[in-house]
Amino acid sequence: MPHEVLARKWRPQTFDEVVGQEHVTETLTNAIKSGRLAHAYLFGGPRGVGKTSVARILAKALNCPQRNGANPCNKCTSCVEITEGYSVDVMEIDGASNRGIDEIRELRENIKYMPQSGLYRIYIIDEVHMLTLQAFNALLKTLEEPPEHVKFIFATTEPRKVPVTILSRCQRFDFKRIPPGQIVSHLKKIAQDEGIEIGIHELSIIAREADGSMRDAESLLDQVVSSIGPKVTGKDIQDILGVVDTGLMAEMTEAIIRGNQNRCLEIVEDIYNAGYDIKSFYSALMEKFRNLLLIVVGAGEALENYEEDGLETARSLAQEAGLGKLQAILDLLIKREEDLRFTSHPRLVLETVLIRLCNLDRYLSFEQIIRKIEGLEKLLLGRIPESPGQVAETSARRWNQVEPGARNWEGFLEFVKKNDRPMATVLKQWEYAGIQGDTLKLSGGGESFSSTYFDDTGRKQALESYCSAYWKRDLAVEFVRREEGPKLAGENQATPEESSQQTEERLPESIEKVVRAFEGRIISKEKIKGGKK
């Protein structure tokens, strides 16, 4: 007798045998028992989770004359014909190869014929999303008002690609990935019935590789048994499926947590030389740290089924690392996953990620940086403003962070420019006349815009804040307009003639710069022979 693969041999034949889709089977069972059947169903979900199997079970149940509750008997002629695939009342159509409008037109012509032996003519269209738009449009009227003896069952892995007009005419059921624990339990039952010696740990490896697909899990088990016989060990599975040795993975996890970057790089060398896929190893590493994170937060019970051998070690490592470090490790692994996926040098990317992971303690997190900045601000500002009225004072203290050195007018202009460029432009129109006591005096005026710019109280207060921040003491600002004529306080009183002459004749610009640089003032002017001053 020819060998029958496990995926076909163990295909579920009743609703009770379907694994991991209870939300679907219970709804369909109740609908059959109550007679509240829809004319069209859409089954969507990942590959290998039971969509087509449930469609066949539903078809058998609808046409079975000896139905036991909602489950088909699987013994009558109708059930046997549907199971074997040659029933004239149940037609399975591959949407990928029969996707055109001509095939749908032919289907529309055939649905008017009554079923030969059962109650319904049932059309199962697999991968229905592959139909063309014209084919979908041709189905619309039929789906809206089908004959009473016709039922449609659509199956697809891409329900989002099915037009909304089709979805609205169907009852939709979303199939989910099967949890690893349920896959392990089902594989264990298969192994016992087939006489296969395999442990829970080995079945767990197969379940993880299947990624929620029962059909893939059964196919992988069949592949392993075909390769090495009915007695299976973990080493055999790792060699056949290309899975990284669990011991190496445990060593890598421990090395990362303890910051042993040299050991991490040695393990990468071993993995690379052994021919393992770097990207698969990276995914397994992410899964490993996810498991540790679940253990730390108290959700480790879900890992009992497929981490049994090393569960105590995993718990110890999880507690050693702590929640914060595990979160930081996973954050970095997730961020760099895309780099690894699209690079032509996966080993290099993996090595740089591992080095960064081993040195996480030397890097500050974003939250830590923010806290340090806030601490520095408190130290420099002395206190935090308690009311909106203190904002100007606080801003002045923050601006007080200037580099040490001589305080002069040119430096002050640059300081203001960094904080308020328009004000700095206006200040250049005024002349620095020195600081006397707690007052900084500026000379200028005229009818220009700059002469009235600081008449605004807010602008003047802002300027005084800048002055206090730059010169590191409280300063008031006094503006002396030239047309007003009074001498600046502290200057030697000159005769009216000298005052008039000083107003008319200004010092050379080079001398004015020297005066401003040294924060000085002109005490007197003397005539030099030759008519110059």
Short mmCIF file of C-alpha atoms in Angstrom, two decimals:
data_model
loop_
_atom_site.label_atom_id
_atom_site.label_comp_id
_atom_site.label_asym_id
_atom_site.label_seq_id
_atom_site.Cartn_x
_atom_site.Cartn_y
_atom_site.Cartn_z
CA MET A 1 0.00 0.00 0.00
CA PRO A 2 1.50 3.37 -1.01
CA HIS A 3 2.50 5.78 1.74
CA GLU A 4 0.01 8.54 2.52
CA VAL A 5 1.52 11.73 3.85
CA LEU A 6 0.54 12.71 7.37
CA ALA A 7 -1.09 15.98 6.28
CA ARG A 8 -3.61 14.08 4.14
CA LYS A 9 -3.99 11.09 6.41
CA TRP A 10 -4.77 13.28 9.40
CA ARG A 11 -6.98 15.83 7.65
CA PRO A 12 -9.99 16.45 9.95
CA GLN A 13 -13.23 14.83 8.80
CA THR A 14 -15.61 16.32 11.39
CA PHE A 15 -15.96 19.66 13.13
CA ASP A 16 -14.78 18.05 16.38
CA GLU A 17 -11.44 17.10 14.80
CA VAL A 18 -10.58 20.63 13.70
CA VAL A 19 -7.80 22.04 15.91
CA GLY A 20 -7.57 25.65 17.05
CA GLN A 21 -10.62 27.08 15.23
CA GLU A 22 -13.34 26.60 17.82
CA HIS A 23 -14.86 30.02 17.13
CA VAL A 24 -15.57 28.89 13.55
CA THR A 25 -16.67 25.31 14.15
CA GLU A 26 -19.05 26.21 16.98
CA THR A 27 -20.78 28.87 14.88
CA LEU A 28 -21.18 26.55 11.90
CA THR A 29 -22.38 23.71 14.13
CA ASN A 30 -25.09 25.89 15.66
CA ALA A 31 -26.11 27.18 12.22
CA ILE A 32 -26.51 23.64 10.87
CA LYS A 33 -28.51 22.47 13.89
CA SER A 34 -30.84 25.48 13.74
CA GLY A 35 -31.10 25.50 9.95
CA ARG A 36 -29.96 29.13 9.72
CA LEU A 37 -27.58 28.68 6.80
CA ALA A 38 -26.14 31.43 4.65
CA HIS A 39 -25.94 31.09 0.89
CA ALA A 40 -22.26 32.12 0.79
CA TYR A 41 -19.34 31.81 3.22
CA LEU A 42 -15.88 33.33 3.11
CA PHE A 43 -13.08 31.62 5.05
CA GLY A 44 -9.97 33.77 5.42
CA GLY A 45 -6.71 33.19 7.26
CA PRO A 46 -3.10 31.94 7.04
CA ARG A 47 -2.10 28.84 5.14
CA GLY A 48 -2.58 25.40 6.62
CA VAL A 49 -4.99 26.31 9.42
CA GLY A 50 -8.05 24.39 8.16
CA LYS A 51 -9.97 26.62 5.74
CA THR A 52 -10.42 24.05 2.96
CA SER A 53 -10.89 21.21 5.45
CA VAL A 54 -13.73 23.05 7.18
CA ALA A 55 -15.25 23.86 3.78
CA ARG A 56 -15.33 20.15 2.91
CA ILE A 57 -16.74 19.20 6.31
CA LEU A 58 -19.46 21.83 5.89
CA ALA A 59 -20.26 20.51 2.40
CA LYS A 60 -20.50 16.93 3.71
CA ALA A 61 -22.70 18.03 6.62
CA LEU A 62 -25.11 19.87 4.33
CA ASN A 63 -25.59 16.87 2.01
CA CYS A 64 -25.31 14.03 4.54
CA PRO A 65 -28.63 12.14 4.99
CA GLN A 66 -27.37 10.38 8.14
CA ARG A 67 -25.88 13.40 9.87
CA ASN A 68 -25.11 13.03 13.57
CA GLY A 69 -26.05 16.42 14.98
CA ALA A 70 -23.94 18.81 12.92
CA ASN A 71 -21.15 16.36 12.02
CA PRO A 72 -21.31 14.26 8.84
CA CYS A 73 -21.40 10.49 9.22
CA ASN A 74 -18.49 9.97 6.77
CA LYS A 75 -20.01 6.61 5.82
CA CYS A 76 -22.79 7.39 3.38
CA THR A 77 -22.24 7.61 -0.36
CA SER A 78 -22.39 11.40 -0.37
CA CYS A 79 -19.77 11.76 2.40
CA VAL A 80 -17.43 9.22 0.80
CA GLU A 81 -17.67 10.88 -2.61
CA ILE A 82 -16.93 14.32 -1.16
CA THR A 83 -14.01 12.93 0.89
CA GLU A 84 -12.54 11.21 -2.15
CA GLY A 85 -13.10 14.30 -4.31
CA TYR A 86 -15.40 12.96 -7.05
CA SER A 87 -18.82 14.16 -5.92
CA VAL A 88 -20.86 15.73 -8.72
CA ASP A 89 -22.72 17.93 -6.25
CA VAL A 90 -19.63 19.45 -4.63
CA MET A 91 -17.18 21.14 -6.96
CA GLU A 92 -13.81 22.44 -5.81
CA ILE A 93 -12.44 25.17 -8.04
CA ASP A 94 -8.90 26.56 -7.92
CA GLY A 95 -9.24 30.31 -8.11
CA ALA A 96 -5.65 30.72 -9.31
CA SER A 97 -6.11 28.63 -12.47
CA ASN A 98 -9.81 29.40 -13.11
CA ARG A 99 -9.73 33.12 -12.58
CA GLY A 100 -11.22 34.54 -15.74
CA ILE A 101 -14.70 35.70 -16.66
CA ASP A 102 -15.24 32.75 -19.01
CA GLU A 103 -14.93 30.24 -16.17
CA ILE A 104 -17.36 32.25 -14.03
CA ARG A 105 -19.85 32.42 -16.91
CA GLU A 106 -19.67 28.64 -17.20
CA LEU A 107 -20.26 28.36 -13.45
CA ARG A 108 -23.32 30.60 -13.74
CA GLU A 109 -24.72 28.35 -16.46
CA ASN A 110 -24.26 25.24 -14.32
CA ILE A 111 -25.79 26.47 -11.07
CA LYS A 112 -29.31 26.27 -12.50
CA TYR A 113 -29.11 22.46 -12.51
CA MET A 114 -30.46 20.68 -9.46
CA PRO A 115 -28.20 18.44 -7.32
CA GLN A 116 -28.19 14.76 -8.25
CA SER A 117 -28.11 13.08 -4.86
CA GLY A 118 -27.75 15.67 -2.10
CA LEU A 119 -29.74 18.68 -1.02
CA TYR A 120 -27.34 21.29 -2.38
CA ARG A 121 -24.93 21.99 -5.19
CA ILE A 122 -21.91 23.40 -3.37
CA TYR A 123 -19.09 25.38 -5.00
CA ILE A 124 -15.82 25.60 -3.06
CA ILE A 125 -13.52 28.20 -4.62
CA ASP A 126 -10.02 28.13 -3.14
CA GLU A 127 -7.78 31.23 -3.28
CA VAL A 128 -10.76 33.25 -4.44
CA HIS A 129 -8.77 36.49 -4.25
CA MET A 130 -6.99 35.40 -7.46
CA LEU A 131 -10.12 35.96 -9.56
CA THR A 132 -10.06 38.93 -11.90
CA LEU A 133 -12.20 41.98 -11.25
CA GLN A 134 -14.39 41.07 -14.23
CA ALA A 135 -14.91 37.59 -12.78
CA PHE A 136 -15.89 39.04 -9.42
CA ASN A 137 -18.35 41.38 -11.12
CA ALA A 138 -19.89 38.44 -12.95
CA LEU A 139 -20.47 36.74 -9.59
CA LEU A 140 -22.23 39.67 -7.96
CA LYS A 141 -25.78 39.00 -9.17
CA THR A 142 -25.48 35.27 -8.55
CA LEU A 143 -24.25 35.84 -4.99
CA GLU A 144 -27.00 38.33 -4.27
CA GLU A 145 -29.87 36.07 -5.38
CA PRO A 146 -28.60 32.50 -5.81
CA PRO A 147 -30.93 29.53 -6.34
CA GLU A 148 -32.04 27.88 -3.10
CA HIS A 149 -30.15 24.69 -3.93
CA VAL A 150 -26.75 26.44 -4.34
CA LYS A 151 -24.16 27.25 -1.66
CA PHE A 152 -20.84 29.04 -2.17
CA ILE A 153 -17.81 28.57 0.08
CA PHE A 154 -14.82 30.81 -0.64
CA ALA A 155 -11.38 30.28 0.90
CA THR A 156 -8.50 32.75 0.73
CA THR A 157 -5.26 33.72 2.44
CA GLU A 158 -5.77 37.34 1.34
CA PRO A 159 -9.31 38.43 2.28
CA ARG A 160 -8.32 42.09 1.96
CA LYS A 161 -7.93 41.55 -1.80
CA VAL A 162 -11.53 40.41 -2.19
CA PRO A 163 -13.79 43.28 -3.35
CA VAL A 164 -16.06 44.76 -0.72
CA THR A 165 -19.08 44.02 -2.90
CA ILE A 166 -18.28 40.31 -2.60
CA LEU A 167 -17.52 40.46 1.13
CA SER A 168 -20.85 42.12 1.86
CA ARG A 169 -22.69 39.18 0.27
CA CYS A 170 -20.93 36.52 2.37
CA GLN A 171 -20.72 35.40 5.97
CA ARG A 172 -17.06 35.88 6.81
CA PHE A 173 -15.02 33.70 9.17
CA ASP A 174 -11.44 34.61 10.04
CA PHE A 175 -9.26 31.60 10.80
CA LYS A 176 -6.35 32.25 13.15
CA ARG A 177 -2.87 30.82 13.56
CA ILE A 178 -2.90 27.72 15.71
CA PRO A 179 -1.09 28.15 19.07
CA PRO A 180 2.13 26.12 19.47
CA GLY A 181 0.71 24.26 22.46
CA GLN A 182 -2.22 22.91 20.43
CA ILE A 183 0.08 21.94 17.58
CA VAL A 184 2.33 20.03 20.00
CA SER A 185 -0.66 18.19 21.49
CA HIS A 186 -1.94 17.19 18.06
CA LEU A 187 1.51 16.07 16.86
CA LYS A 188 1.93 14.04 20.03
CA LYS A 189 -1.30 12.19 19.26
CA ILE A 190 -0.16 11.55 15.68
CA ALA A 191 3.23 10.28 16.89
CA GLN A 192 1.60 7.86 19.32
CA ASP A 193 -0.74 6.45 16.66
CA GLU A 194 2.03 6.23 14.06
CA GLY A 195 4.57 4.64 16.40
CA ILE A 196 7.00 7.57 16.28
CA GLU A 197 9.33 8.06 19.25
CA ILE A 198 9.74 11.79 19.73
CA GLY A 199 9.83 14.02 22.80
CA ILE A 200 7.91 17.16 23.69
CA HIS A 201 11.00 19.31 23.20
CA GLU A 202 11.47 18.03 19.64
CA LEU A 203 7.77 18.54 18.88
CA SER A 204 8.09 22.07 20.23
CA ILE A 205 10.84 22.81 17.70
CA ILE A 206 8.58 21.59 14.89
CA ALA A 207 5.67 23.67 16.22
CA ARG A 208 7.80 26.83 16.27
CA GLU A 209 9.03 26.21 12.74
CA ALA A 210 5.46 25.66 11.52
CA ASP A 211 4.53 29.22 12.58
CA GLY A 212 0.92 28.43 13.42
CA SER A 213 0.23 26.13 10.44
CA MET A 214 -0.93 22.62 11.33
CA ARG A 215 -0.35 21.38 7.79
CA ASP A 216 3.24 22.66 7.85
CA ALA A 217 3.80 20.99 11.22
CA GLU A 218 2.52 17.64 9.95
CA SER A 219 4.65 17.96 6.82
CA LEU A 220 7.77 18.74 8.87
CA LEU A 221 7.16 15.75 11.13
CA ASP A 222 6.71 13.57 8.05
CA GLN A 223 9.97 14.93 6.61
CA VAL A 224 11.92 14.19 9.79
CA VAL A 225 10.55 10.66 10.12
CA SER A 226 11.22 9.95 6.45
CA SER A 227 14.83 11.06 6.90
CA ILE A 228 15.89 9.34 10.11
CA GLY A 229 13.20 6.81 10.96
CA PRO A 230 10.63 6.54 13.76
CA LYS A 231 13.09 7.45 16.55
CA VAL A 232 13.69 11.19 16.54
CA THR A 233 16.08 13.27 18.67
CA GLY A 234 16.55 17.01 19.01
CA LYS A 235 19.90 16.88 17.22
CA ASP A 236 18.27 15.13 14.24
CA ILE A 237 15.60 17.82 13.96
CA GLN A 238 18.15 20.61 14.19
CA ASP A 239 20.25 19.08 11.42
CA ILE A 240 17.34 18.34 9.09
CA LEU A 241 15.39 21.57 9.57
CA GLY A 242 18.45 23.82 9.89
CA VAL A 243 17.42 25.00 13.34
CA VAL A 244 20.17 26.54 15.48
CA ASP A 245 21.24 24.34 18.37
CA THR A 246 19.30 25.24 21.50
CA GLY A 247 22.52 25.08 23.52
CA LEU A 248 24.15 27.73 21.32
CA MET A 249 21.04 29.87 21.56
CA ALA A 250 21.07 29.62 25.34
CA GLU A 251 24.78 30.55 25.41
CA MET A 252 24.14 33.54 23.16
CA THR A 253 21.31 34.75 25.38
CA GLU A 254 23.45 34.46 28.49
CA ALA A 255 26.41 36.20 26.83
CA ILE A 256 24.24 39.16 25.76
CA ILE A 257 22.71 39.60 29.20
CA ARG A 258 26.12 39.48 30.88
CA GLY A 259 27.81 41.70 28.29
CA ASN A 260 30.30 39.08 27.03
CA GLN A 261 30.77 40.39 23.49
CA ASN A 262 33.75 38.14 22.75
CA ARG A 263 31.65 35.03 23.38
CA CYS A 264 28.85 36.46 21.23
CA LEU A 265 31.20 36.90 18.28
CA GLU A 266 32.56 33.37 18.77
CA ILE A 267 29.03 31.96 18.60
CA VAL A 268 28.34 33.94 15.42
CA GLU A 269 31.49 32.39 13.93
CA ASP A 270 30.26 28.90 14.87
CA ILE A 271 26.81 29.56 13.43
CA TYR A 272 28.22 30.94 10.19
CA ASN A 273 30.65 28.04 9.73
CA ALA A 274 27.89 25.51 10.42
CA GLY A 275 25.86 26.97 7.55
CA TYR A 276 22.90 28.21 9.58
CA ASP A 277 20.80 31.01 8.16
CA ILE A 278 21.70 34.26 9.94
CA LYS A 279 18.25 35.77 9.48
CA SER A 280 16.54 32.70 10.94
CA PHE A 281 18.92 32.84 13.89
CA TYR A 282 18.06 36.51 14.42
CA SER A 283 14.34 35.70 14.48
CA ALA A 284 14.96 32.89 16.97
CA LEU A 285 16.98 35.29 19.13
CA MET A 286 14.10 37.76 19.18
CA GLU A 287 11.73 34.96 20.15
CA LYS A 288 14.09 33.91 22.94
CA PHE A 289 14.19 37.38 24.49
CA ARG A 290 10.44 37.72 24.07
CA ASN A 291 10.04 34.56 26.15
CA LEU A 292 12.34 35.98 28.83
CA LEU A 293 10.29 39.19 28.88
CA LEU A 294 7.08 37.19 29.34
CA ILE A 295 8.68 35.33 32.23
CA VAL A 296 9.68 38.58 33.94
CA VAL A 297 6.17 40.05 33.72
CA GLY A 298 4.64 36.82 35.04
CA ALA A 299 3.27 35.36 31.80
CA GLY A 300 5.76 32.49 31.57
CA GLU A 301 3.14 29.77 32.03
CA ALA A 302 2.42 29.89 28.30
CA LEU A 303 6.00 28.81 27.63
CA GLU A 304 5.80 25.59 29.63
CA ASN A 305 4.99 23.43 26.63
CA TYR A 306 7.98 24.19 24.48
CA GLU A 307 10.69 25.43 26.84
CA GLU A 308 10.37 22.72 29.43
CA ASP A 309 14.01 21.61 29.52
CA GLY A 310 15.50 25.05 30.03
CA LEU A 311 12.67 26.81 31.81
CA GLU A 312 14.47 27.17 35.14
CA THR A 313 17.57 28.55 33.41
CA ALA A 314 15.38 30.94 31.45
CA ARG A 315 13.73 32.17 34.64
CA SER A 316 17.11 32.73 36.26
CA LEU A 317 18.38 34.72 33.26
CA ALA A 318 15.17 36.73 33.09
CA GLN A 319 15.45 37.76 36.73
CA GLU A 320 19.15 38.57 36.30
CA ALA A 321 18.48 40.86 33.33
CA GLY A 322 15.38 42.56 34.70
CA LEU A 323 12.47 44.14 32.90
CA GLY A 324 14.24 47.34 31.82
CA LYS A 325 17.21 45.63 30.20
CA LEU A 326 15.06 43.03 28.41
CA GLN A 327 12.88 45.81 27.01
CA ALA A 328 15.96 47.70 25.81
CA ILE A 329 17.35 44.55 24.16
CA LEU A 330 14.09 43.81 22.36
CA ASP A 331 13.71 47.44 21.27
CA LEU A 332 17.11 47.35 19.60
CA LEU A 333 16.50 43.93 18.02
CA ILE A 334 13.20 45.12 16.56
CA LYS A 335 14.67 48.36 15.23
CA ARG A 336 17.56 46.59 13.50
CA GLU A 337 15.49 43.71 12.09
CA GLU A 338 14.72 45.63 8.91
CA ASP A 339 18.43 46.35 8.37
CA LEU A 340 19.15 42.63 8.57
CA ARG A 341 16.27 41.74 6.28
CA PHE A 342 17.46 43.84 3.35
CA THR A 343 21.23 43.74 3.76
CA SER A 344 23.62 41.69 1.65
CA HIS A 345 25.93 41.35 4.69
CA PRO A 346 23.72 39.82 7.40
CA ARG A 347 26.65 38.60 9.46
CA LEU A 348 28.09 42.11 9.76
CA VAL A 349 24.74 43.54 10.83
CA LEU A 350 24.29 40.77 13.39
CA GLU A 351 27.75 41.35 14.85
CA THR A 352 27.22 45.10 15.20
CA VAL A 353 23.86 44.52 16.87
CA LEU A 354 25.37 42.03 19.32
CA ILE A 355 28.21 44.40 20.24
CA ARG A 356 25.68 47.15 20.90
CA LEU A 357 23.54 44.78 22.99
CA CYS A 358 26.53 43.77 25.11
CA ASN A 359 27.29 47.42 25.84
CA LEU A 360 23.78 48.65 26.56
CA ASP A 361 24.75 49.54 30.13
CA ARG A 362 27.23 52.08 28.76
CA TYR A 363 24.59 53.89 26.74
CA LEU A 364 21.98 56.16 28.22
CA SER A 365 18.38 55.66 27.33
CA PHE A 366 16.32 58.56 26.02
CA GLU A 367 14.55 58.86 29.37
CA GLN A 368 17.88 58.94 31.22
CA ILE A 369 19.17 61.70 28.93
CA ILE A 370 16.05 63.76 29.57
CA ARG A 371 16.43 63.31 33.32
CA LYS A 372 20.08 64.40 33.19
CA ILE A 373 19.21 67.49 31.15
CA GLU A 374 16.48 68.40 33.60
CA GLY A 375 18.93 67.94 36.47
CA LEU A 376 21.46 70.23 34.81
CA GLU A 377 18.80 72.86 34.21
CA LYS A 378 17.81 72.77 37.87
CA LEU A 379 21.45 73.10 38.87
CA LEU A 380 22.09 76.04 36.54
CA LEU A 381 18.80 77.82 37.02
CA GLY A 382 18.78 77.43 40.78
CA ARG A 383 15.05 76.96 40.86
CA ILE A 384 12.09 76.19 38.64
CA PRO A 385 9.61 79.01 37.81
CA GLU A 386 6.47 78.81 39.89
CA SER A 387 4.29 81.22 37.94
CA PRO A 388 4.04 82.67 34.42
CA GLY A 389 5.41 85.96 35.73
CA GLN A 390 8.75 84.30 36.40
CA VAL A 391 9.23 83.08 32.82
CA ALA A 392 11.36 86.09 31.85
CA GLU A 393 13.57 85.62 34.91
CA THR A 394 13.93 81.89 34.23
CA SER A 395 14.77 82.55 30.59
CA ALA A 396 17.43 85.02 31.64
CA ARG A 397 19.00 82.45 33.95
CA ARG A 398 18.98 79.85 31.18
CA TRP A 399 20.69 82.31 28.81
CA ASN A 400 23.30 82.81 31.51
CA GLN A 401 25.08 79.72 30.12
CA VAL A 402 27.69 81.64 28.12
CA GLU A 403 31.33 80.89 27.74
CA PRO A 404 33.64 82.67 30.18
CA GLY A 405 35.78 85.56 29.03
CA ALA A 406 35.72 89.31 28.74
CA ARG A 407 32.23 90.80 28.64
CA ASN A 408 32.03 93.49 25.99
CA TRP A 409 29.48 95.11 23.76
CA GLU A 410 30.39 93.08 20.68
CA GLY A 411 30.04 89.86 22.65
CA PHE A 412 26.72 91.03 24.03
CA LEU A 413 25.41 91.71 20.52
CA GLU A 414 26.36 88.16 19.48
CA PHE A 415 24.71 86.81 22.60
CA VAL A 416 21.45 88.63 21.84
CA LYS A 417 21.64 87.59 18.19
CA LYS A 418 21.52 83.92 19.17
CA ASN A 419 18.29 84.47 21.10
CA ASP A 420 16.56 87.40 19.38
CA ARG A 421 17.90 88.33 15.94
CA PRO A 422 15.53 91.31 15.34
CA MET A 423 16.49 92.89 18.67
CA ALA A 424 20.19 92.44 17.90
CA THR A 425 19.69 94.24 14.59
CA VAL A 426 18.07 97.21 16.36
CA LEU A 427 20.78 97.33 19.05
CA LYS A 428 23.44 97.80 16.40
CA GLN A 429 21.86 101.19 15.71
CA TRP A 430 22.64 102.29 19.27
CA GLU A 431 26.03 103.17 20.72
CA TYR A 432 27.31 101.55 23.87
CA ALA A 433 28.01 104.30 26.43
CA GLY A 434 29.21 102.14 29.29
CA ILE A 435 27.90 100.73 32.56
CA GLN A 436 27.57 102.98 35.57
CA GLY A 437 26.50 101.29 38.76
CA ASP A 438 23.60 99.02 37.89
CA THR A 439 22.70 100.87 34.70
CA LEU A 440 23.78 100.15 31.15
CA LYS A 441 23.56 103.28 29.01
CA LEU A 442 22.98 103.36 25.29
CA SER A 443 23.29 106.46 23.17
CA GLY A 444 21.43 107.01 19.94
CA GLY A 445 18.06 108.16 18.83
CA GLY A 446 16.74 110.27 16.06
CA GLU A 447 13.50 109.65 14.25
CA SER A 448 14.37 106.12 13.07
CA PHE A 449 12.50 102.95 14.01
CA SER A 450 15.30 101.95 16.39
CA SER A 451 14.68 105.00 18.56
CA THR A 452 11.14 103.85 19.44
CA TYR A 453 11.70 100.07 19.35
CA PHE A 454 12.37 99.84 23.08
CA ASP A 455 9.48 102.09 24.05
CA ASP A 456 7.56 98.84 24.34
CA THR A 457 7.80 97.70 27.97
CA GLY A 458 8.05 94.03 27.05
CA ARG A 459 10.98 94.59 24.72
CA LYS A 460 12.83 96.66 27.26
CA GLN A 461 12.31 94.02 29.95
CA ALA A 462 13.58 91.36 27.57
CA LEU A 463 16.69 93.46 26.85
CA GLU A 464 17.34 93.91 30.56
CA SER A 465 16.99 90.13 31.01
CA TYR A 466 19.62 89.60 28.32
CA CYS A 467 21.90 92.15 30.00
CA SER A 468 21.55 90.50 33.39
CA ALA A 469 22.22 87.08 31.88
CA TYR A 470 25.29 88.20 29.95
CA TRP A 471 26.95 90.39 32.58
CA LYS A 472 25.81 88.11 35.42
CA ARG A 473 24.27 90.86 37.51
CA ASP A 474 21.03 92.78 37.53
CA LEU A 475 21.22 95.70 35.12
CA ALA A 476 18.75 98.34 34.08
CA VAL A 477 18.98 99.90 30.62
CA GLU A 478 18.85 103.65 30.04
CA PHE A 479 18.49 105.14 26.57
CA VAL A 480 19.95 108.60 25.96
CA ARG A 481 18.83 110.17 22.73
CA ARG A 482 21.25 112.63 21.15
CA GLU A 483 18.68 115.23 20.37
CA GLU A 484 17.87 115.46 24.11
CA GLY A 485 21.38 116.76 24.75
CA PRO A 486 22.16 115.87 28.40
CA LYS A 487 25.55 114.54 29.24
CA LEU A 488 25.90 111.00 30.48
CA ALA A 489 26.36 110.81 34.20
CA GLY A 490 29.96 110.60 35.26
CA GLU A 491 31.39 112.48 32.28
CA ASN A 492 33.41 115.65 32.86
CA GLN A 493 31.26 118.69 32.32
CA ALA A 494 32.30 120.50 29.18
CA THR A 495 31.63 124.02 28.09
CA PRO A 496 28.70 124.63 25.76
CA GLU A 497 31.15 125.18 22.93
CA GLU A 498 32.90 121.84 23.58
CA SER A 499 29.56 120.06 23.90
CA SER A 500 28.40 121.45 20.57
CA GLN A 501 31.70 120.50 18.98
CA GLN A 502 31.51 116.93 20.37
CA THR A 503 28.01 116.55 18.98
CA GLU A 504 29.10 117.66 15.53
CA GLU A 505 32.36 115.68 15.44
CA ARG A 506 32.33 111.95 16.16
CA LEU A 507 35.32 109.82 17.06
CA PRO A 508 36.81 107.57 14.40
CA GLU A 509 35.19 104.14 14.31
CA SER A 510 38.44 102.40 15.28
CA ILE A 511 38.61 104.41 18.52
CA GLU A 512 34.95 103.71 19.27
CA LYS A 513 35.62 99.96 18.95
CA VAL A 514 38.52 100.22 21.40
CA VAL A 515 36.31 102.09 23.86
CA ARG A 516 33.57 99.47 23.57
CA ALA A 517 36.01 96.56 23.82
CA PHE A 518 37.42 97.82 27.13
CA GLU A 519 34.08 99.10 28.41
CA GLY A 520 35.65 102.51 28.78
CA ARG A 521 34.54 106.09 28.24
CA ILE A 522 36.08 109.27 26.85
CA ILE A 523 37.28 111.53 29.65
CA SER A 524 38.70 114.34 27.56
CA LYS A 525 39.82 115.26 24.10
CA GLU A 526 42.93 117.25 23.30
CA LYS A 527 43.86 119.02 20.15
CA ILE A 528 47.05 117.84 18.47
CA LYS A 529 49.13 119.96 16.24
CA GLY A 530 47.97 119.65 12.71
CA GLY A 531 44.36 120.26 13.57
CA LYS A 532 43.55 116.68 14.56
CA LYS A 533 42.04 115.59 17.87
#
